[in-house]
Short mmCIF file of C-alpha atoms and ligand atoms in Angstrom, two decimals:
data_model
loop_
_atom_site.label_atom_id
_atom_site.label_comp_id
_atom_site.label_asym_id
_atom_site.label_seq_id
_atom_site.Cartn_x
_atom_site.Cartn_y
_atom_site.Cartn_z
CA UNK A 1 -138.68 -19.49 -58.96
CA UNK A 2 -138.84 -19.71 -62.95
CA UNK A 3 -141.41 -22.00 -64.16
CA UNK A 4 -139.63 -24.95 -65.93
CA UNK A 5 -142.66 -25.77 -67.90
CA UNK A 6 -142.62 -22.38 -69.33
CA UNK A 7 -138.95 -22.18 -69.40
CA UNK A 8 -139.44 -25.36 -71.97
CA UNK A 9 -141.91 -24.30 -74.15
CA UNK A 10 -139.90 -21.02 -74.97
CA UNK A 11 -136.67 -23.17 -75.43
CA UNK A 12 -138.85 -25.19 -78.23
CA UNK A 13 -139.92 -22.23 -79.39
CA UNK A 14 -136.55 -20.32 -79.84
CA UNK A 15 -135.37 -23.41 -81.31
CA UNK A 16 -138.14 -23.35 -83.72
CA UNK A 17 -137.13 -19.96 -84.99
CA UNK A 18 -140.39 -19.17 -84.24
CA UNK A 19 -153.16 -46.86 -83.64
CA UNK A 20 -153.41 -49.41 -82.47
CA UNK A 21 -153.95 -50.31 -78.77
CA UNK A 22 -153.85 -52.28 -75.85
CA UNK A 23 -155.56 -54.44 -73.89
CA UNK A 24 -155.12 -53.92 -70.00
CA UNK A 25 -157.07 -52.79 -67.11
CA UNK A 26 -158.86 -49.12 -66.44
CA UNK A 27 -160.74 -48.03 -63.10
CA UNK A 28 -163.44 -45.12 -61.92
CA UNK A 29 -164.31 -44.01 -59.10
CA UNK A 30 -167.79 -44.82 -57.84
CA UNK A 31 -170.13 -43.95 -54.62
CA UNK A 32 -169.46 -46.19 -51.83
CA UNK A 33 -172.80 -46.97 -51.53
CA UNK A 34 -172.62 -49.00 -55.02
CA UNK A 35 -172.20 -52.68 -54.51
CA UNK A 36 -172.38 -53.78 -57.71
CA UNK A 37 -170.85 -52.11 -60.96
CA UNK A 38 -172.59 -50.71 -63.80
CA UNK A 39 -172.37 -52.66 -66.51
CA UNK A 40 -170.33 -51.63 -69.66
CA UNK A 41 -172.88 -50.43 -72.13
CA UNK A 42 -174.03 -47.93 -69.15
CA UNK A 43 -170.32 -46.93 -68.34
CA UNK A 44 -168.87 -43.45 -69.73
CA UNK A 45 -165.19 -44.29 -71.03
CA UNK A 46 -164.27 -40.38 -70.08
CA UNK A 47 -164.90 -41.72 -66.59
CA UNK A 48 -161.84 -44.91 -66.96
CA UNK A 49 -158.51 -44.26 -66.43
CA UNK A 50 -156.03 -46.45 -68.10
CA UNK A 51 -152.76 -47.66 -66.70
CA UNK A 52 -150.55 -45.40 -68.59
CA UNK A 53 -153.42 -42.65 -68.26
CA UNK A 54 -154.38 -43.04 -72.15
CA UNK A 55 -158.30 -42.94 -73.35
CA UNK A 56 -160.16 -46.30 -73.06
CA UNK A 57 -161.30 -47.32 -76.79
CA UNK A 58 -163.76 -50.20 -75.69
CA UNK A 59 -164.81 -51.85 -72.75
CA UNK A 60 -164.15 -55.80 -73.22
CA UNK A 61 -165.91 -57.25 -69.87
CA UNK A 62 -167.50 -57.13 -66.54
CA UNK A 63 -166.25 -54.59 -63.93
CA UNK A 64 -165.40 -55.89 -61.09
CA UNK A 65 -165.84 -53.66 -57.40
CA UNK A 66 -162.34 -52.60 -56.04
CA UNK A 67 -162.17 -51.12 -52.82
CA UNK A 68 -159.97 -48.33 -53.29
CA UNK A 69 -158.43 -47.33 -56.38
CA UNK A 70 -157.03 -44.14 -55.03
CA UNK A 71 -153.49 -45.25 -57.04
CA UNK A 72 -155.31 -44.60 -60.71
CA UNK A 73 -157.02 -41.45 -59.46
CA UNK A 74 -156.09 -38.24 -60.34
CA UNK A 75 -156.40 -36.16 -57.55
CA UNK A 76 -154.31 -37.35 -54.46
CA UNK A 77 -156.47 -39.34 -52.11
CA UNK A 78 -155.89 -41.99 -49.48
CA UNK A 79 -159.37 -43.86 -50.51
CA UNK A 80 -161.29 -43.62 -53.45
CA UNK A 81 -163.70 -46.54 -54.15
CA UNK A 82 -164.01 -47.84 -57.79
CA UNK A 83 -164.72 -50.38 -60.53
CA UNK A 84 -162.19 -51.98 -62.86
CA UNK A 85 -163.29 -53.18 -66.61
CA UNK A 86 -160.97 -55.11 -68.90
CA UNK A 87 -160.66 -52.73 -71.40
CA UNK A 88 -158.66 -52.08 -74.88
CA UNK A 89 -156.57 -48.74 -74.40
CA UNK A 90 -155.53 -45.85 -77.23
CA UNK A 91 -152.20 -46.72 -76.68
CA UNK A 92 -149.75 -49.76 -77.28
CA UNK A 93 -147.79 -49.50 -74.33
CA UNK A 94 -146.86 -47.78 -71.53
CA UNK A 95 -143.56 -46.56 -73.54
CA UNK A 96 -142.45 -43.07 -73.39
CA UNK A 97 -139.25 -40.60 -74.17
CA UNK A 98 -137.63 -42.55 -77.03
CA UNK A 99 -138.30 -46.22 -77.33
CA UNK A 100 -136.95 -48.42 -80.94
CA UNK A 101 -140.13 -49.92 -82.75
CA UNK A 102 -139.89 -52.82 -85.22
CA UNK A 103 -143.14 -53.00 -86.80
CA UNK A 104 -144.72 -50.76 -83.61
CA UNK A 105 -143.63 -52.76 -80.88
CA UNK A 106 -140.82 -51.15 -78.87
CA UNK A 107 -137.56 -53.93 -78.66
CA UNK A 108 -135.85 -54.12 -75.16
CA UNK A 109 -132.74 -56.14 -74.34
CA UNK A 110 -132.99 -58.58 -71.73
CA UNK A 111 -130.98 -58.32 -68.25
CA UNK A 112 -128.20 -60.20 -67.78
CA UNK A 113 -125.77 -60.53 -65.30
CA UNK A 114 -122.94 -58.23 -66.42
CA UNK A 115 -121.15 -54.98 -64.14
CA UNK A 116 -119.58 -53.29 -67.55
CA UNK A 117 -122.37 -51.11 -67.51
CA UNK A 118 -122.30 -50.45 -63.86
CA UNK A 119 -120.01 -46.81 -63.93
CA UNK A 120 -118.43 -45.97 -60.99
CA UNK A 121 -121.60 -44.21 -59.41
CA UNK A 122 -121.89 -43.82 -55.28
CA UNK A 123 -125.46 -44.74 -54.00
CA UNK A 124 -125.97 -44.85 -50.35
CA UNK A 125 -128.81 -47.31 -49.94
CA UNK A 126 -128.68 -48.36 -46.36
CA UNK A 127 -131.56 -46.27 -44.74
CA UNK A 128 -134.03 -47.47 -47.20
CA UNK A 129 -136.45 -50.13 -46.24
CA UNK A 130 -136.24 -53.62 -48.24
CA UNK A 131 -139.30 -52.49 -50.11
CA UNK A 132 -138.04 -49.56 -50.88
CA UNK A 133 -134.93 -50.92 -52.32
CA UNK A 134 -136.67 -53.80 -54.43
CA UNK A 135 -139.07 -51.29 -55.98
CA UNK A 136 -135.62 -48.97 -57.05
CA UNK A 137 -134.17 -52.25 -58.39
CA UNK A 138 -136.82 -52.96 -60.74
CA UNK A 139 -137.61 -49.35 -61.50
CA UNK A 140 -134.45 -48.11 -62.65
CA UNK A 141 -133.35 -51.70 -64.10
CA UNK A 142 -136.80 -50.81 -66.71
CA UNK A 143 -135.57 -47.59 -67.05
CA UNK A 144 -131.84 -48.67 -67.73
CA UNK A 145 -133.40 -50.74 -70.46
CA UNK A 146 -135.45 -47.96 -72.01
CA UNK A 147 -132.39 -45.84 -71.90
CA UNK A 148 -130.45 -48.41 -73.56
CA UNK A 149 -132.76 -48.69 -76.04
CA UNK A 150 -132.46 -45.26 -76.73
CA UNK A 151 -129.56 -45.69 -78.19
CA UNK A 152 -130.63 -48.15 -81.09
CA UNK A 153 -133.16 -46.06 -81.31
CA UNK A 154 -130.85 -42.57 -81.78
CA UNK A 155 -128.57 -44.70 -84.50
CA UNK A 156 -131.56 -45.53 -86.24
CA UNK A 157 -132.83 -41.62 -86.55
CA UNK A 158 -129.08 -40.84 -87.37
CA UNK A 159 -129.89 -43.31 -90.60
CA UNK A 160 -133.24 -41.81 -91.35
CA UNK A 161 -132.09 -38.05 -91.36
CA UNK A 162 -129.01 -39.10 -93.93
CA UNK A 163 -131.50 -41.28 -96.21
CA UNK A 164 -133.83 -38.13 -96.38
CA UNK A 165 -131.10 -35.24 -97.01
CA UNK A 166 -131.56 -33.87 -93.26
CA UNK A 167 -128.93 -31.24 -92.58
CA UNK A 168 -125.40 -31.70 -90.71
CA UNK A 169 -126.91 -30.08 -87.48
CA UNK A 170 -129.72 -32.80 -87.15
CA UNK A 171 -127.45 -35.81 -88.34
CA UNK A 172 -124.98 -34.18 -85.51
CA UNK A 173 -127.43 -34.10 -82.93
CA UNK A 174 -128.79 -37.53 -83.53
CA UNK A 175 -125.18 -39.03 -83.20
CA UNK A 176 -124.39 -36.64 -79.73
CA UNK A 177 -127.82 -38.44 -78.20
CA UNK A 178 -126.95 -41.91 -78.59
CA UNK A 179 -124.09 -40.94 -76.75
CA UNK A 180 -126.58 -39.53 -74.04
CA UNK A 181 -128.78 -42.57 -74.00
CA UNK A 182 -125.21 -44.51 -73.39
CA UNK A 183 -124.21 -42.34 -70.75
CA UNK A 184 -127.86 -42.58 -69.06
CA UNK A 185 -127.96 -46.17 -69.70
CA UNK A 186 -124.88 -46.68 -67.79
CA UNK A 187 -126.05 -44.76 -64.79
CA UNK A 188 -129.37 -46.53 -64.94
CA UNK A 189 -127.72 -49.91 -64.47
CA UNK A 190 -125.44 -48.51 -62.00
CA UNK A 191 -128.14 -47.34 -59.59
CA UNK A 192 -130.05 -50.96 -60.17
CA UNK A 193 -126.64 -52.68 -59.36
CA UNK A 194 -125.71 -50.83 -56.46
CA UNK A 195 -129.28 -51.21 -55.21
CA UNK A 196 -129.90 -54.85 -56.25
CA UNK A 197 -127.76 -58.34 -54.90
CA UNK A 198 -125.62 -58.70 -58.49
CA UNK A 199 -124.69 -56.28 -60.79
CA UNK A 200 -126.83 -55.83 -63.81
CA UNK A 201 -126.48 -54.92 -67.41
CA UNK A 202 -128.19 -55.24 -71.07
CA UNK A 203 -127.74 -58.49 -72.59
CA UNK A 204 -127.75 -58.49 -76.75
CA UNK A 205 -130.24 -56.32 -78.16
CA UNK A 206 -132.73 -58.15 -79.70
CA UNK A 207 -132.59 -57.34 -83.29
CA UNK A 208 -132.43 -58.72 -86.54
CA UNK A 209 -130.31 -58.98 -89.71
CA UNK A 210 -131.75 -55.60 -91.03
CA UNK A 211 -133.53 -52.75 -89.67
CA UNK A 212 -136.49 -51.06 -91.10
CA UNK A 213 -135.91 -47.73 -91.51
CA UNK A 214 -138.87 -45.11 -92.08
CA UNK A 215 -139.54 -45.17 -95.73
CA UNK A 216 -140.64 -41.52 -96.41
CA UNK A 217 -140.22 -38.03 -94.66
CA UNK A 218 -143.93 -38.55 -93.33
CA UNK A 219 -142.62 -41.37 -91.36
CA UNK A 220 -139.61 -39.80 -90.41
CA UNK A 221 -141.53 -36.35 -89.73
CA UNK A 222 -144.36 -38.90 -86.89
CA UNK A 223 -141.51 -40.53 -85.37
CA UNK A 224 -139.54 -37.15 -84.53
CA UNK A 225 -143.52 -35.46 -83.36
CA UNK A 226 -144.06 -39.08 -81.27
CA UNK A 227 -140.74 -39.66 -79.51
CA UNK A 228 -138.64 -36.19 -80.02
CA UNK A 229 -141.65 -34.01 -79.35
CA UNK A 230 -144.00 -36.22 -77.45
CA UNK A 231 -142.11 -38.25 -75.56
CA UNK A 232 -138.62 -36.94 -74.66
CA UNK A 233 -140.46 -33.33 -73.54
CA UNK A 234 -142.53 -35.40 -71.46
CA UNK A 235 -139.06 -37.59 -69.77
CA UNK A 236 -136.99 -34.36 -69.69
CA UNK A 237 -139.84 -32.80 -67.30
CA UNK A 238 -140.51 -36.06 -65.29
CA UNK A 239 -136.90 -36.20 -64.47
CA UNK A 240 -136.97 -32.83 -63.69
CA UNK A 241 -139.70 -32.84 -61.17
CA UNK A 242 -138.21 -36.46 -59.91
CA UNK A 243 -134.70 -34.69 -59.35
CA UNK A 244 -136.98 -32.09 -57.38
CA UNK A 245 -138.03 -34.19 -54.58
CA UNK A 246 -135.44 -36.79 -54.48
CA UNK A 247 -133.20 -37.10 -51.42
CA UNK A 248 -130.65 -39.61 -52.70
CA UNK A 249 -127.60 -36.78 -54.05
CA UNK A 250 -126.55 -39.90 -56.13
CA UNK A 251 -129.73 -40.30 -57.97
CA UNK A 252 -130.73 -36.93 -57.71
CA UNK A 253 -127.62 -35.40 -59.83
CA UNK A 254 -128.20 -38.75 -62.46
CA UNK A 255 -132.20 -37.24 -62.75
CA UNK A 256 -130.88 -33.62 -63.13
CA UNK A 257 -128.36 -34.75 -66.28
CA UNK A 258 -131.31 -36.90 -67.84
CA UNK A 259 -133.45 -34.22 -67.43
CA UNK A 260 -131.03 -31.55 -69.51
CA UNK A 261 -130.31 -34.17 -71.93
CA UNK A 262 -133.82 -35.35 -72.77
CA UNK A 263 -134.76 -31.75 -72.88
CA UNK A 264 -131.78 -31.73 -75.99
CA UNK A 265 -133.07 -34.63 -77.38
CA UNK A 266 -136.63 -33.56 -77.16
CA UNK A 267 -135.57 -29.91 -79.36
CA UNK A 268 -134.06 -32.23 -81.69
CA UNK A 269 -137.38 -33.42 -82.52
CA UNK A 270 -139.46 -30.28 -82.88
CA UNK A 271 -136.00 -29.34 -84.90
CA UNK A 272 -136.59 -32.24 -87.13
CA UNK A 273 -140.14 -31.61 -87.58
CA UNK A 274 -139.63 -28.45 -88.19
CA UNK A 275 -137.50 -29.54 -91.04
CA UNK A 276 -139.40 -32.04 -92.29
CA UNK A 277 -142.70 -29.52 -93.14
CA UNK A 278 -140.50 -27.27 -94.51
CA UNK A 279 -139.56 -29.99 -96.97
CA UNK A 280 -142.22 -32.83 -97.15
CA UNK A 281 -145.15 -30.92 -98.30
CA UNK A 282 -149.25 -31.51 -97.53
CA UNK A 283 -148.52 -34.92 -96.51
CA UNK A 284 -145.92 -34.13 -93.83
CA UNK A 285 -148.54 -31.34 -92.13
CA UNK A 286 -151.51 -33.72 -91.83
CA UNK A 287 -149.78 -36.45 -90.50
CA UNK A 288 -147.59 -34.12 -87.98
CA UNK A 289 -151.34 -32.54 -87.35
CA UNK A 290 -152.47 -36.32 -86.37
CA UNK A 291 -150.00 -36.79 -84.41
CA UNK A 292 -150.61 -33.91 -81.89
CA UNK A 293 -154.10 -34.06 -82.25
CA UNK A 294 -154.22 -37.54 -81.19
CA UNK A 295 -152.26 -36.65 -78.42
CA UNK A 296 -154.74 -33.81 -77.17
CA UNK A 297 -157.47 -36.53 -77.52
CA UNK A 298 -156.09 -39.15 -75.61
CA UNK A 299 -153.27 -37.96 -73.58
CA UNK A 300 -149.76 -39.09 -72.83
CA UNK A 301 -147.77 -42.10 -71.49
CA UNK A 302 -146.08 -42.11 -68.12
CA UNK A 303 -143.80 -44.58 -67.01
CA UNK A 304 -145.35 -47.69 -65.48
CA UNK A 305 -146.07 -47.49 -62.44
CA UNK A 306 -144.19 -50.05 -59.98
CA UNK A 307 -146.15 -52.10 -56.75
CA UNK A 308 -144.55 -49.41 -54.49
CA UNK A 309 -147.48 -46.22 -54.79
CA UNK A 310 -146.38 -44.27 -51.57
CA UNK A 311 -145.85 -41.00 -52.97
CA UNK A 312 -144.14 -39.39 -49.80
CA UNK A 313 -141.58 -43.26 -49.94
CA UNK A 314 -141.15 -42.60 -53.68
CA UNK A 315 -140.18 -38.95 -53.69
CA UNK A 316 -137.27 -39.22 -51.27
CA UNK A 317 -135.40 -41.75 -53.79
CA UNK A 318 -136.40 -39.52 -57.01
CA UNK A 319 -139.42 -42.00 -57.98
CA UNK A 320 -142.84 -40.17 -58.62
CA UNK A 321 -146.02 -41.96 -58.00
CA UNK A 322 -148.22 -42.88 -60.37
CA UNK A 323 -150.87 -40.05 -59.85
CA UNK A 324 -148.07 -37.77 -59.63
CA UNK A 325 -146.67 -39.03 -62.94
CA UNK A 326 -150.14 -38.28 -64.26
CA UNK A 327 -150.52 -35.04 -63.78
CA UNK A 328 -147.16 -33.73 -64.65
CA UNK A 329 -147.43 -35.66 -67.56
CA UNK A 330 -151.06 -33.56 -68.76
CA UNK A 331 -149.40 -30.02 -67.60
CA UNK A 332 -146.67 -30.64 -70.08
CA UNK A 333 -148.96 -31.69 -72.42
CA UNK A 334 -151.16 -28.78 -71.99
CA UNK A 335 -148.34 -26.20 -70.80
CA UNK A 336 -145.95 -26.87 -73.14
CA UNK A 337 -146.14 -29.38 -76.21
CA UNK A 338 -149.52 -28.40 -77.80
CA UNK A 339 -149.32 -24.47 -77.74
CA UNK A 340 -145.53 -25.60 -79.44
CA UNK A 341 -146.99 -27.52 -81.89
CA UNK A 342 -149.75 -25.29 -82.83
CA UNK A 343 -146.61 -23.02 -82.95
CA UNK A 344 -145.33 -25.12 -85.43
CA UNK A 345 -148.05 -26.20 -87.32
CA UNK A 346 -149.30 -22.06 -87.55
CA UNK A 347 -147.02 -20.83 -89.43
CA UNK A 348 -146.57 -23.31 -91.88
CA UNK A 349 -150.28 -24.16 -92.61
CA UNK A 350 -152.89 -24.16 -94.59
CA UNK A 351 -155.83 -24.09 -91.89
CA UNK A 352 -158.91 -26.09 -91.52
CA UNK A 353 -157.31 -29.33 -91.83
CA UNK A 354 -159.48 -31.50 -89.57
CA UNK A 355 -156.54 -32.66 -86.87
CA UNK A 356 -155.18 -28.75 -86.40
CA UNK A 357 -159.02 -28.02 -85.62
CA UNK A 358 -158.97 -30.97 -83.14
CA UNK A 359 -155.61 -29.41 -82.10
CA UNK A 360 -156.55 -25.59 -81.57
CA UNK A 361 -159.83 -26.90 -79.78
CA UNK A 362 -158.02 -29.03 -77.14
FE1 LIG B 401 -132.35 -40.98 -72.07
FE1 LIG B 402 -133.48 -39.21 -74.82
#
């Protein structure tokens, strides 16, 4: 069977031509025999996993003894005792793909009770414990919301690529995703719906009079690296593996179009990077450099993980577990988006910068 990982790297590639942070929990694993944990000046932050499995920055408090942690570890395992340290993460949130930011916070709609957004979608639900069900409602209800997102967030690149002079091909592509995100929104809220007591859809998105729009080509250049490369490689793939286990033909064929799409959306961004080194100069390569260095440092976001952790539950109904999540999530960063960006960033560069040496030595 072809590799899809490698299959995705050599579609970025043909189409090539070629901080802040958080504060929120992280856990390690430690001996059974420990009864009481080490205390935060003596703890390794390699060791901590955070909960979107980004590096720990600082350790803010007192750990406290968990019995088994075996849902933030990285190898599967039904026990794995651990400590858990407040702790300020390398990462903002646990967003991913392509979220809207005003001033670096990503803006979600709220829910609202609505069934426009509900497209005529069959989901057979009945087999699938209470639990179960609950866990899809509030999974793909977030994910709805991300999706619909999306779409503010597509319009908004649409504006940036016209501001800077980006060709007709970008500008196009832009415009043909936030059609995506609409369609994926739709299903989104139409697998929470069928799944949940009322039907559910996106009440006014939260935004203001104006917009900010990124002021320079740098900005537009990290933007496309974060959520185009970064992000939507990493959703395209998730989906993909999701649609690979999942049970539910419904939800299964909805993962399989996200997956294409996002994998679209995500060429789009190595397209506009592309574009913007070409035409940005120095400043455009360091901070592109930054960008995918930081990224080899700390790792990537996965979705949040839900209450539900049963992988073997989960994969029936197209959900990956956390650990899962995880782990495909750091192949596709190692597999496929940095040997494409040091693609990218190879032919175009003067070497020796500091980030492409943090780069090449990840
Ligand atoms: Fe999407
Ligand atoms: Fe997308």
């Amino acid at each position: 069977m072809l590799d899809p990982y490698r299959l995705f790297l050599g579609s970025i590639l043909l189409a090539l031509g070629s901080g802040c942070g958080s504060e929120g929990q992280a856990c390690m694993e430690v001996d059974p025999s420990v009864e009481q944990c080490p205390a935060p000046k003596d703890v390794d932050r390699d060791e901590l996993r955070g909960s979107c499995g980004s590096k720990v920055r600082r350790i803010l408090g007192e750990g406290e003894r968990v019995e088994n942690i075996s849902d933030w570890a990285w190898e599967e395992k039904d026990y794995v005792p651990g400590c858990c340290y407040p702790v300020k993460e390398s990462r903002a949130t646990c967003d991913y793909g392509r979220p809207l930011r005003i001033e670096g916070e990503p803006v979600l709609a709220a829910t609202v009770t609505d069934a426009r957004w509900a497209a005529a979608l069959a989901v057979t639900a009945s087999a699938l414990a209470p639990a179960v069900r609950d866990e899809l409602v509030v999974r793909w209800t977030r994910a709805a919301l991300d999706e619909h997102a999306s779409v503010a967030a597509f319009s908004r690149v649409a504006l940036d690529l016209m501001r800077h002079g980006a060709p007709p091909e970008l500008i196009e592509q832009a415009h043909a995703a936030a059609l995506d995100e609409v369609r994926h929104a739709r299903h989104g809220f139409a697998i929470a719906s069928a799944l949940g007591a009322t039907p559910v859809g996106p009440g006014p998105f939260p935004l203001g009079a104006s917009v900010p729009l990124a002021p320079d080509l740098v900005a537009v250049a990290v933007e496309a690296a974060l959520d185009g490369c970064i992000g939507e490689t990493v959703a395209s793939l998730l989906a993909w593996e999701a649609a690979a286990v999942c049970e539910e033909p419904a939800i299964r064929e909805v993962l399989r179009g996200i997956a294409e799409d996002e994998q679209r959306h995500a060429l789009l961004g190595w397209r506009t990077v592309a574009w913007a080194l070409r035409h940005g100069g120095p400043a455009v390569r360091t901070a592109v450099a930054e960008v995918f260095a930081a990224a080899a440092r700390e790792g990537v976001a996965v979705p949040l993980p839900g209450t539900l952790d049963d992988p073997m539950v989960l994969a029936r109904v197209g959900l990956l577990d956390r650990a899962t999540s995880l782990r495909h999530a750091a192949r596709t960063l190692h597999q496929v988006i940095l040997p494409a960006a040091r693609d990218l960033l190879a032919e175009r560069a003067p070497p020796q910068r500091q980030a492409s040496a943090a780069l090449h030595s990840a």
